[in-house]
Amino acid sequence: MVVGFPLSGLLSSDPIVTTGIISALAGMRNDQRDLQISAPIQPGNSGGPVFDANGRIAGIAVGTLDTVQMARAIGVVPENVNFAIKADEARQFLAAHGVTVTTAESEKELSTAAIAEQGVKVTVRLECWK
């Protein structure tokens, strides 16, 4: 499940929740730092949490394939090919910059509604202005 603010200014100003699966444990060109996910993401989802079925952060949404460019290159429009940085990569980055991370253990699978409720509470919109 991904929580974010896709297409800000066009869609809801409230957090939007999308669901999908982890499709692969590697990203583009077998990049082991990333996950491939099927949850649809758009500009505005980047930096948003990707939750697993236990409500833990599995990754951070970072991008999607450029479907127009891929259609031109291979003649097919790819669907549901999106990417997230693995949570372990994010933890390592934070540790390298002196940020301590505490994780809660959870073996209990949560309902989609429970994860969405939790995710909306911990996700905020940040905008960078030039």
CSV table of N, CA and C in Angstrom, one decimal:
chain,number,residue,atom,x,y,z
A,1,MET,N,0.8,-1.2,0.0
A,1,MET,CA,0.0,0.0,0.0
A,1,MET,C,0.9,1.2,0.0
A,2,VAL,N,0.5,2.2,-0.8
A,2,VAL,CA,1.3,3.5,-0.9
A,2,VAL,C,0.4,4.6,-0.5
A,3,VAL,N,0.9,5.5,0.3
A,3,VAL,CA,0.2,6.7,0.7
A,3,VAL,C,1.0,7.9,0.2
A,4,GLY,N,0.3,8.8,-0.4
A,4,GLY,CA,0.9,10.0,-0.9
A,4,GLY,C,-0.1,11.1,-1.4
A,5,PHE,N,0.4,12.0,-2.1
A,5,PHE,CA,-0.3,13.1,-2.6
A,5,PHE,C,-0.2,13.3,-4.1
A,6,PRO,N,-0.7,12.2,-4.9
A,6,PRO,CA,-0.4,12.2,-6.3
A,6,PRO,C,-1.2,13.4,-7.0
A,7,LEU,N,-0.5,13.9,-8.1
A,7,LEU,CA,-1.1,14.9,-8.9
A,7,LEU,C,-1.7,16.1,-8.1
A,8,SER,N,-0.8,16.6,-7.2
A,8,SER,CA,-1.2,17.6,-6.3
A,8,SER,C,-1.8,18.8,-7.1
A,9,GLY,N,-2.9,19.4,-6.6
A,9,GLY,CA,-3.5,20.5,-7.3
A,9,GLY,C,-4.6,20.0,-8.3
A,10,LEU,N,-4.5,18.8,-8.7
A,10,LEU,CA,-5.5,18.2,-9.6
A,10,LEU,C,-6.4,17.3,-8.9
A,11,LEU,N,-5.9,16.4,-8.0
A,11,LEU,CA,-6.7,15.5,-7.2
A,11,LEU,C,-6.8,16.0,-5.8
A,12,SER,N,-7.3,15.2,-5.0
A,12,SER,CA,-7.6,15.6,-3.6
A,12,SER,C,-6.4,16.1,-2.9
A,13,SER,N,-6.6,17.1,-2.0
A,13,SER,CA,-5.5,17.6,-1.2
A,13,SER,C,-5.2,16.7,0.0
A,14,ASP,N,-6.1,15.8,0.3
A,14,ASP,CA,-5.9,14.8,1.3
A,14,ASP,C,-5.0,13.7,0.8
A,15,PRO,N,-4.4,12.9,1.7
A,15,PRO,CA,-3.6,11.8,1.3
A,15,PRO,C,-4.4,10.8,0.5
A,16,ILE,N,-3.8,10.2,-0.5
A,16,ILE,CA,-4.5,9.2,-1.3
A,16,ILE,C,-3.8,7.8,-1.1
A,17,VAL,N,-4.5,6.8,-0.9
A,17,VAL,CA,-4.0,5.5,-0.7
A,17,VAL,C,-4.2,4.6,-1.9
A,18,THR,N,-3.2,3.9,-2.3
A,18,THR,CA,-3.3,2.9,-3.4
A,18,THR,C,-2.8,1.6,-3.0
A,19,THR,N,-3.3,0.5,-3.5
A,19,THR,CA,-2.8,-0.8,-3.1
A,19,THR,C,-2.2,-1.5,-4.3
A,20,GLY,N,-1.4,-2.5,-4.0
A,20,GLY,CA,-0.8,-3.3,-5.1
A,20,GLY,C,0.0,-4.4,-4.4
A,21,ILE,N,1.0,-5.0,-5.1
A,21,ILE,CA,1.8,-6.0,-4.6
A,21,ILE,C,3.3,-5.7,-4.8
A,22,ILE,N,4.2,-6.3,-4.1
A,22,ILE,CA,5.6,-6.2,-4.5
A,22,ILE,C,5.8,-7.2,-5.6
A,23,SER,N,6.1,-6.7,-6.8
A,23,SER,CA,6.2,-7.6,-8.0
A,23,SER,C,7.6,-8.2,-8.1
A,24,ALA,N,8.6,-7.5,-7.6
A,24,ALA,CA,10.0,-7.9,-7.8
A,24,ALA,C,10.8,-7.3,-6.6
A,25,LEU,N,11.9,-8.1,-6.2
A,25,LEU,CA,12.7,-7.6,-5.1
A,25,LEU,C,13.9,-6.8,-5.7
A,26,ALA,N,13.8,-6.4,-6.9
A,26,ALA,CA,14.9,-5.6,-7.5
A,26,ALA,C,14.2,-4.6,-8.5
A,27,GLY,N,14.9,-3.5,-8.8
A,27,GLY,CA,14.3,-2.5,-9.6
A,27,GLY,C,14.9,-2.6,-11.1
A,28,MET,N,15.0,-1.4,-11.7
A,28,MET,CA,15.5,-1.4,-13.1
A,28,MET,C,16.9,-1.9,-13.2
A,29,ARG,N,17.1,-2.7,-14.2
A,29,ARG,CA,18.4,-3.3,-14.4
A,29,ARG,C,18.9,-4.0,-13.2
A,30,ASN,N,18.0,-4.7,-12.5
A,30,ASN,CA,18.3,-5.6,-11.4
A,30,ASN,C,18.9,-4.8,-10.2
A,31,ASP,N,18.5,-3.5,-10.1
A,31,ASP,CA,19.0,-2.7,-8.9
A,31,ASP,C,18.5,-3.3,-7.6
A,32,GLN,N,19.3,-3.9,-6.8
A,32,GLN,CA,19.0,-4.6,-5.6
A,32,GLN,C,18.5,-3.6,-4.5
A,33,ARG,N,18.7,-2.3,-4.7
A,33,ARG,CA,18.3,-1.3,-3.7
A,33,ARG,C,16.8,-1.0,-3.7
A,34,ASP,N,16.2,-1.4,-4.8
A,34,ASP,CA,14.8,-1.1,-5.1
A,34,ASP,C,13.9,-2.3,-5.1
A,35,LEU,N,12.6,-2.0,-4.9
A,35,LEU,CA,11.5,-2.9,-5.1
A,35,LEU,C,10.7,-2.5,-6.3
A,36,GLN,N,10.2,-3.5,-7.1
A,36,GLN,CA,9.2,-3.1,-8.1
A,36,GLN,C,7.8,-3.4,-7.5
A,37,ILE,N,6.9,-2.4,-7.6
A,37,ILE,CA,5.6,-2.6,-7.0
A,37,ILE,C,4.5,-2.3,-8.1
A,38,SER,N,3.4,-2.9,-7.9
A,38,SER,CA,2.3,-2.7,-8.8
A,38,SER,C,1.3,-1.6,-8.4
A,39,ALA,N,1.4,-1.1,-7.2
A,39,ALA,CA,0.5,0.0,-6.8
A,39,ALA,C,0.8,1.2,-7.7
A,40,PRO,N,-0.3,1.8,-8.3
A,40,PRO,CA,-0.1,2.9,-9.1
A,40,PRO,C,0.4,4.1,-8.4
A,41,ILE,N,1.5,4.8,-8.9
A,41,ILE,CA,2.0,6.0,-8.3
A,41,ILE,C,2.1,7.1,-9.4
A,42,GLN,N,2.0,8.3,-9.0
A,42,GLN,CA,2.1,9.5,-9.9
A,42,GLN,C,3.0,10.5,-9.2
A,43,PRO,N,3.4,11.5,-10.0
A,43,PRO,CA,4.1,12.6,-9.3
A,43,PRO,C,3.3,13.1,-8.1
A,44,GLY,N,4.0,13.2,-7.0
A,44,GLY,CA,3.4,13.5,-5.7
A,44,GLY,C,3.4,12.3,-4.8
A,45,ASN,N,3.6,11.1,-5.3
A,45,ASN,CA,3.7,10.0,-4.5
A,45,ASN,C,5.2,9.8,-4.0
A,46,SER,N,6.1,10.4,-4.8
A,46,SER,CA,7.5,10.2,-4.4
A,46,SER,C,7.8,10.6,-3.0
A,47,GLY,N,8.5,9.8,-2.3
A,47,GLY,CA,8.9,10.0,-0.9
A,47,GLY,C,7.8,9.5,0.0
A,48,GLY,N,6.7,9.0,-0.5
A,48,GLY,CA,5.7,8.5,0.4
A,48,GLY,C,6.0,7.0,0.8
A,49,PRO,N,5.4,6.6,1.9
A,49,PRO,CA,5.7,5.3,2.4
A,49,PRO,C,5.0,4.2,1.6
A,50,VAL,N,5.7,3.0,1.5
A,50,VAL,CA,5.1,1.8,0.9
A,50,VAL,C,5.0,0.8,2.1
A,51,PHE,N,3.8,0.5,2.5
A,51,PHE,CA,3.5,-0.4,3.6
A,51,PHE,C,3.4,-1.9,3.2
A,52,ASP,N,3.8,-2.8,4.1
A,52,ASP,CA,3.6,-4.2,3.8
A,52,ASP,C,2.3,-4.6,4.6
A,53,ALA,N,1.9,-5.8,4.5
A,53,ALA,CA,0.6,-6.3,5.1
A,53,ALA,C,0.6,-6.2,6.6
A,54,ASN,N,1.7,-6.0,7.2
A,54,ASN,CA,1.8,-5.9,8.7
A,54,ASN,C,1.8,-4.4,9.1
A,55,GLY,N,1.7,-3.5,8.2
A,55,GLY,CA,1.7,-2.1,8.5
A,55,GLY,C,3.1,-1.5,8.6
A,56,ARG,N,4.1,-2.3,8.3
A,56,ARG,CA,5.5,-1.8,8.4
A,56,ARG,C,5.9,-1.2,7.1
A,57,ILE,N,6.9,-0.3,7.2
A,57,ILE,CA,7.3,0.4,5.9
A,57,ILE,C,8.2,-0.6,5.2
A,58,ALA,N,7.8,-0.9,4.0
A,58,ALA,CA,8.6,-1.8,3.1
A,58,ALA,C,9.5,-1.0,2.2
A,59,GLY,N,9.2,0.2,2.0
A,59,GLY,CA,9.9,1.0,1.1
A,59,GLY,C,9.4,2.5,1.0
A,60,ILE,N,10.1,3.2,0.1
A,60,ILE,CA,9.7,4.6,-0.1
A,60,ILE,C,9.5,4.8,-1.6
A,61,ALA,N,8.3,5.2,-2.0
A,61,ALA,CA,8.0,5.4,-3.4
A,61,ALA,C,8.9,6.4,-4.1
A,62,VAL,N,9.4,6.0,-5.3
A,62,VAL,CA,10.4,6.9,-6.0
A,62,VAL,C,10.1,7.1,-7.4
A,63,GLY,N,9.3,6.2,-8.1
A,63,GLY,CA,9.1,6.5,-9.5
A,63,GLY,C,8.4,5.4,-10.2
A,64,THR,N,8.1,5.7,-11.5
A,64,THR,CA,7.4,4.8,-12.4
A,64,THR,C,8.1,4.9,-13.8
A,65,LEU,N,7.8,3.9,-14.6
A,65,LEU,CA,8.4,3.9,-15.9
A,65,LEU,C,7.7,5.0,-16.7
A,66,ASP,N,8.4,5.6,-17.6
A,66,ASP,CA,7.8,6.6,-18.6
A,66,ASP,C,7.1,5.7,-19.7
A,67,THR,N,5.8,5.6,-19.6
A,67,THR,CA,5.0,4.7,-20.5
A,67,THR,C,5.1,5.2,-21.9
A,68,VAL,N,5.1,6.5,-22.2
A,68,VAL,CA,5.2,7.0,-23.5
A,68,VAL,C,6.6,6.6,-24.1
A,69,GLN,N,7.6,6.9,-23.4
A,69,GLN,CA,9.0,6.5,-23.8
A,69,GLN,C,9.1,5.0,-24.1
A,70,MET,N,8.6,4.2,-23.2
A,70,MET,CA,8.7,2.8,-23.3
A,70,MET,C,7.9,2.3,-24.5
A,71,ALA,N,6.7,2.9,-24.8
A,71,ALA,CA,5.9,2.5,-25.9
A,71,ALA,C,6.6,2.8,-27.2
A,72,ARG,N,7.3,3.9,-27.3
A,72,ARG,CA,8.1,4.3,-28.4
A,72,ARG,C,9.3,3.3,-28.6
A,73,ALA,N,9.9,2.9,-27.5
A,73,ALA,CA,11.1,2.1,-27.6
A,73,ALA,C,10.8,0.6,-27.9
A,74,ILE,N,9.7,0.1,-27.3
A,74,ILE,CA,9.5,-1.3,-27.4
A,74,ILE,C,8.1,-1.7,-28.0
A,75,GLY,N,7.3,-0.7,-28.3
A,75,GLY,CA,6.0,-0.9,-28.9
A,75,GLY,C,4.9,-1.4,-28.0
A,76,VAL,N,5.1,-1.3,-26.7
A,76,VAL,CA,4.2,-1.8,-25.7
A,76,VAL,C,4.1,-0.8,-24.6
A,77,VAL,N,2.9,-0.6,-24.1
A,77,VAL,CA,2.7,0.3,-22.9
A,77,VAL,C,2.7,-0.6,-21.7
A,78,PRO,N,3.8,-0.4,-20.9
A,78,PRO,CA,3.9,-1.2,-19.7
A,78,PRO,C,2.9,-0.7,-18.6
A,79,GLU,N,2.4,-1.7,-17.9
A,79,GLU,CA,1.4,-1.3,-16.8
A,79,GLU,C,1.9,-1.7,-15.5
A,80,ASN,N,1.6,-0.9,-14.5
A,80,ASN,CA,1.8,-1.2,-13.1
A,80,ASN,C,3.3,-1.5,-12.8
A,81,VAL,N,4.2,-0.8,-13.4
A,81,VAL,CA,5.6,-1.0,-13.2
A,81,VAL,C,6.1,0.3,-12.5
A,82,ASN,N,6.2,0.2,-11.1
A,82,ASN,CA,6.6,1.3,-10.3
A,82,ASN,C,7.7,0.9,-9.3
A,83,PHE,N,8.3,1.9,-8.7
A,83,PHE,CA,9.5,1.5,-7.9
A,83,PHE,C,9.5,2.2,-6.6
A,84,ALA,N,10.1,1.5,-5.6
A,84,ALA,CA,10.3,2.1,-4.3
A,84,ALA,C,11.7,1.7,-3.8
A,85,ILE,N,12.3,2.6,-3.1
A,85,ILE,CA,13.6,2.2,-2.4
A,85,ILE,C,13.3,1.3,-1.2
A,86,LYS,N,14.0,0.2,-1.1
A,86,LYS,CA,13.8,-0.7,0.0
A,86,LYS,C,14.0,0.0,1.4
A,87,ALA,N,13.2,-0.4,2.3
A,87,ALA,CA,13.3,0.2,3.7
A,87,ALA,C,14.7,0.1,4.3
A,88,ASP,N,15.4,-1.0,4.0
A,88,ASP,CA,16.8,-1.2,4.6
A,88,ASP,C,17.7,-0.1,4.0
A,89,GLU,N,17.5,0.2,2.7
A,89,GLU,CA,18.3,1.3,2.1
A,89,GLU,C,18.1,2.6,2.8
A,90,ALA,N,16.8,2.9,3.1
A,90,ALA,CA,16.5,4.1,3.8
A,90,ALA,C,17.1,4.2,5.2
A,91,ARG,N,17.0,3.1,5.9
A,91,ARG,CA,17.5,3.0,7.2
A,91,ARG,C,19.0,3.2,7.2
A,92,GLN,N,19.7,2.6,6.3
A,92,GLN,CA,21.2,2.8,6.1
A,92,GLN,C,21.5,4.3,5.9
A,93,PHE,N,20.7,4.9,5.0
A,93,PHE,CA,20.9,6.3,4.7
A,93,PHE,C,20.8,7.2,5.9
A,94,LEU,N,19.7,6.9,6.7
A,94,LEU,CA,19.4,7.7,7.9
A,94,LEU,C,20.5,7.5,8.9
A,95,ALA,N,20.9,6.3,9.1
A,95,ALA,CA,22.0,6.0,10.1
A,95,ALA,C,23.3,6.7,9.7
A,96,ALA,N,23.6,6.7,8.4
A,96,ALA,CA,24.8,7.4,8.0
A,96,ALA,C,24.8,8.9,8.2
A,97,HIS,N,23.6,9.4,8.4
A,97,HIS,CA,23.4,10.8,8.7
A,97,HIS,C,23.0,11.1,10.1
A,98,GLY,N,23.2,10.1,11.0
A,98,GLY,CA,23.0,10.3,12.4
A,98,GLY,C,21.6,10.3,12.9
A,99,VAL,N,20.7,9.7,12.1
A,99,VAL,CA,19.3,9.6,12.5
A,99,VAL,C,19.0,8.2,13.0
A,100,THR,N,18.5,8.1,14.3
A,100,THR,CA,18.2,6.9,14.9
A,100,THR,C,16.8,6.5,14.5
A,101,VAL,N,16.6,5.2,14.0
A,101,VAL,CA,15.3,4.7,13.6
A,101,VAL,C,14.9,3.6,14.6
A,102,THR,N,13.7,3.7,15.0
A,102,THR,CA,13.1,2.6,15.9
A,102,THR,C,12.0,1.9,15.1
A,103,THR,N,12.1,0.6,15.0
A,103,THR,CA,11.0,-0.1,14.3
A,103,THR,C,10.3,-1.0,15.3
A,104,ALA,N,9.0,-1.0,15.0
A,104,ALA,CA,8.1,-1.9,15.9
A,104,ALA,C,8.0,-3.3,15.2
A,105,GLU,N,8.1,-4.3,16.0
A,105,GLU,CA,7.9,-5.6,15.5
A,105,GLU,C,6.4,-5.9,15.3
A,106,SER,N,6.0,-6.5,14.2
A,106,SER,CA,4.6,-6.8,14.0
A,106,SER,C,4.6,-8.1,13.1
A,107,GLU,N,4.0,-9.1,13.7
A,107,GLU,CA,3.8,-10.3,12.9
A,107,GLU,C,2.4,-10.5,12.5
A,108,LYS,N,1.5,-9.6,13.0
A,108,LYS,CA,0.1,-9.6,12.7
A,108,LYS,C,-0.2,-8.9,11.4
A,109,GLU,N,-0.9,-9.6,10.5
A,109,GLU,CA,-1.4,-9.0,9.3
A,109,GLU,C,-2.5,-8.1,9.6
A,110,LEU,N,-2.5,-6.9,9.1
A,110,LEU,CA,-3.6,-5.9,9.3
A,110,LEU,C,-4.5,-5.8,8.1
A,111,SER,N,-5.7,-5.3,8.4
A,111,SER,CA,-6.6,-5.1,7.3
A,111,SER,C,-6.1,-3.9,6.4
A,112,THR,N,-6.6,-3.9,5.2
A,112,THR,CA,-6.2,-2.7,4.3
A,112,THR,C,-6.7,-1.4,4.9
A,113,ALA,N,-7.9,-1.4,5.5
A,113,ALA,CA,-8.4,-0.2,6.2
A,113,ALA,C,-7.5,0.2,7.3
A,114,ALA,N,-7.0,-0.7,8.1
A,114,ALA,CA,-6.2,-0.4,9.3
A,114,ALA,C,-4.8,0.2,8.8
A,115,ILE,N,-4.3,-0.4,7.8
A,115,ILE,CA,-3.0,0.2,7.2
A,115,ILE,C,-3.2,1.5,6.6
A,116,ALA,N,-4.3,1.7,5.9
A,116,ALA,CA,-4.6,3.0,5.3
A,116,ALA,C,-4.8,4.1,6.4
A,117,GLU,N,-5.5,3.7,7.4
A,117,GLU,CA,-5.7,4.7,8.5
A,117,GLU,C,-4.4,5.1,9.2
A,118,GLN,N,-3.6,4.1,9.4
A,118,GLN,CA,-2.2,4.4,10.0
A,118,GLN,C,-1.4,5.2,9.0
A,119,GLY,N,-1.4,4.8,7.8
A,119,GLY,CA,-0.6,5.5,6.8
A,119,GLY,C,-0.9,7.0,6.6
A,120,VAL,N,-2.2,7.3,6.6
A,120,VAL,CA,-2.7,8.6,6.4
A,120,VAL,C,-2.2,9.5,7.6
A,121,LYS,N,-2.2,8.9,8.8
A,121,LYS,CA,-1.8,9.7,10.0
A,121,LYS,C,-0.3,10.0,10.0
A,122,VAL,N,0.5,9.2,9.3
A,122,VAL,CA,2.0,9.4,9.4
A,122,VAL,C,2.6,10.0,8.1
A,123,THR,N,1.8,10.3,7.1
A,123,THR,CA,2.2,10.8,5.9
A,123,THR,C,1.9,12.3,5.7
A,124,VAL,N,2.9,13.1,5.4
A,124,VAL,CA,2.6,14.6,5.3
A,124,VAL,C,3.1,15.0,3.9
A,125,ARG,N,2.5,16.0,3.4
A,125,ARG,CA,2.9,16.6,2.1
A,125,ARG,C,4.0,17.6,2.3
A,126,LEU,N,5.1,17.5,1.5
A,126,LEU,CA,6.2,18.4,1.5
A,126,LEU,C,6.3,18.9,0.1
A,127,GLU,N,6.5,20.2,0.0
A,127,GLU,CA,6.8,20.8,-1.4
A,127,GLU,C,8.1,21.6,-1.3
A,128,CYS,N,8.8,21.5,-2.4
A,128,CYS,CA,10.1,22.3,-2.5
A,128,CYS,C,9.8,23.4,-3.5
A,129,TRP,N,10.1,24.6,-3.1
A,129,TRP,CA,10.0,25.7,-4.0
A,129,TRP,C,11.3,26.2,-4.4
A,130,LYS,N,11.5,26.5,-5.7
A,130,LYS,CA,12.8,27.0,-6.2
A,130,LYS,C,12.9,28.4,-5.9
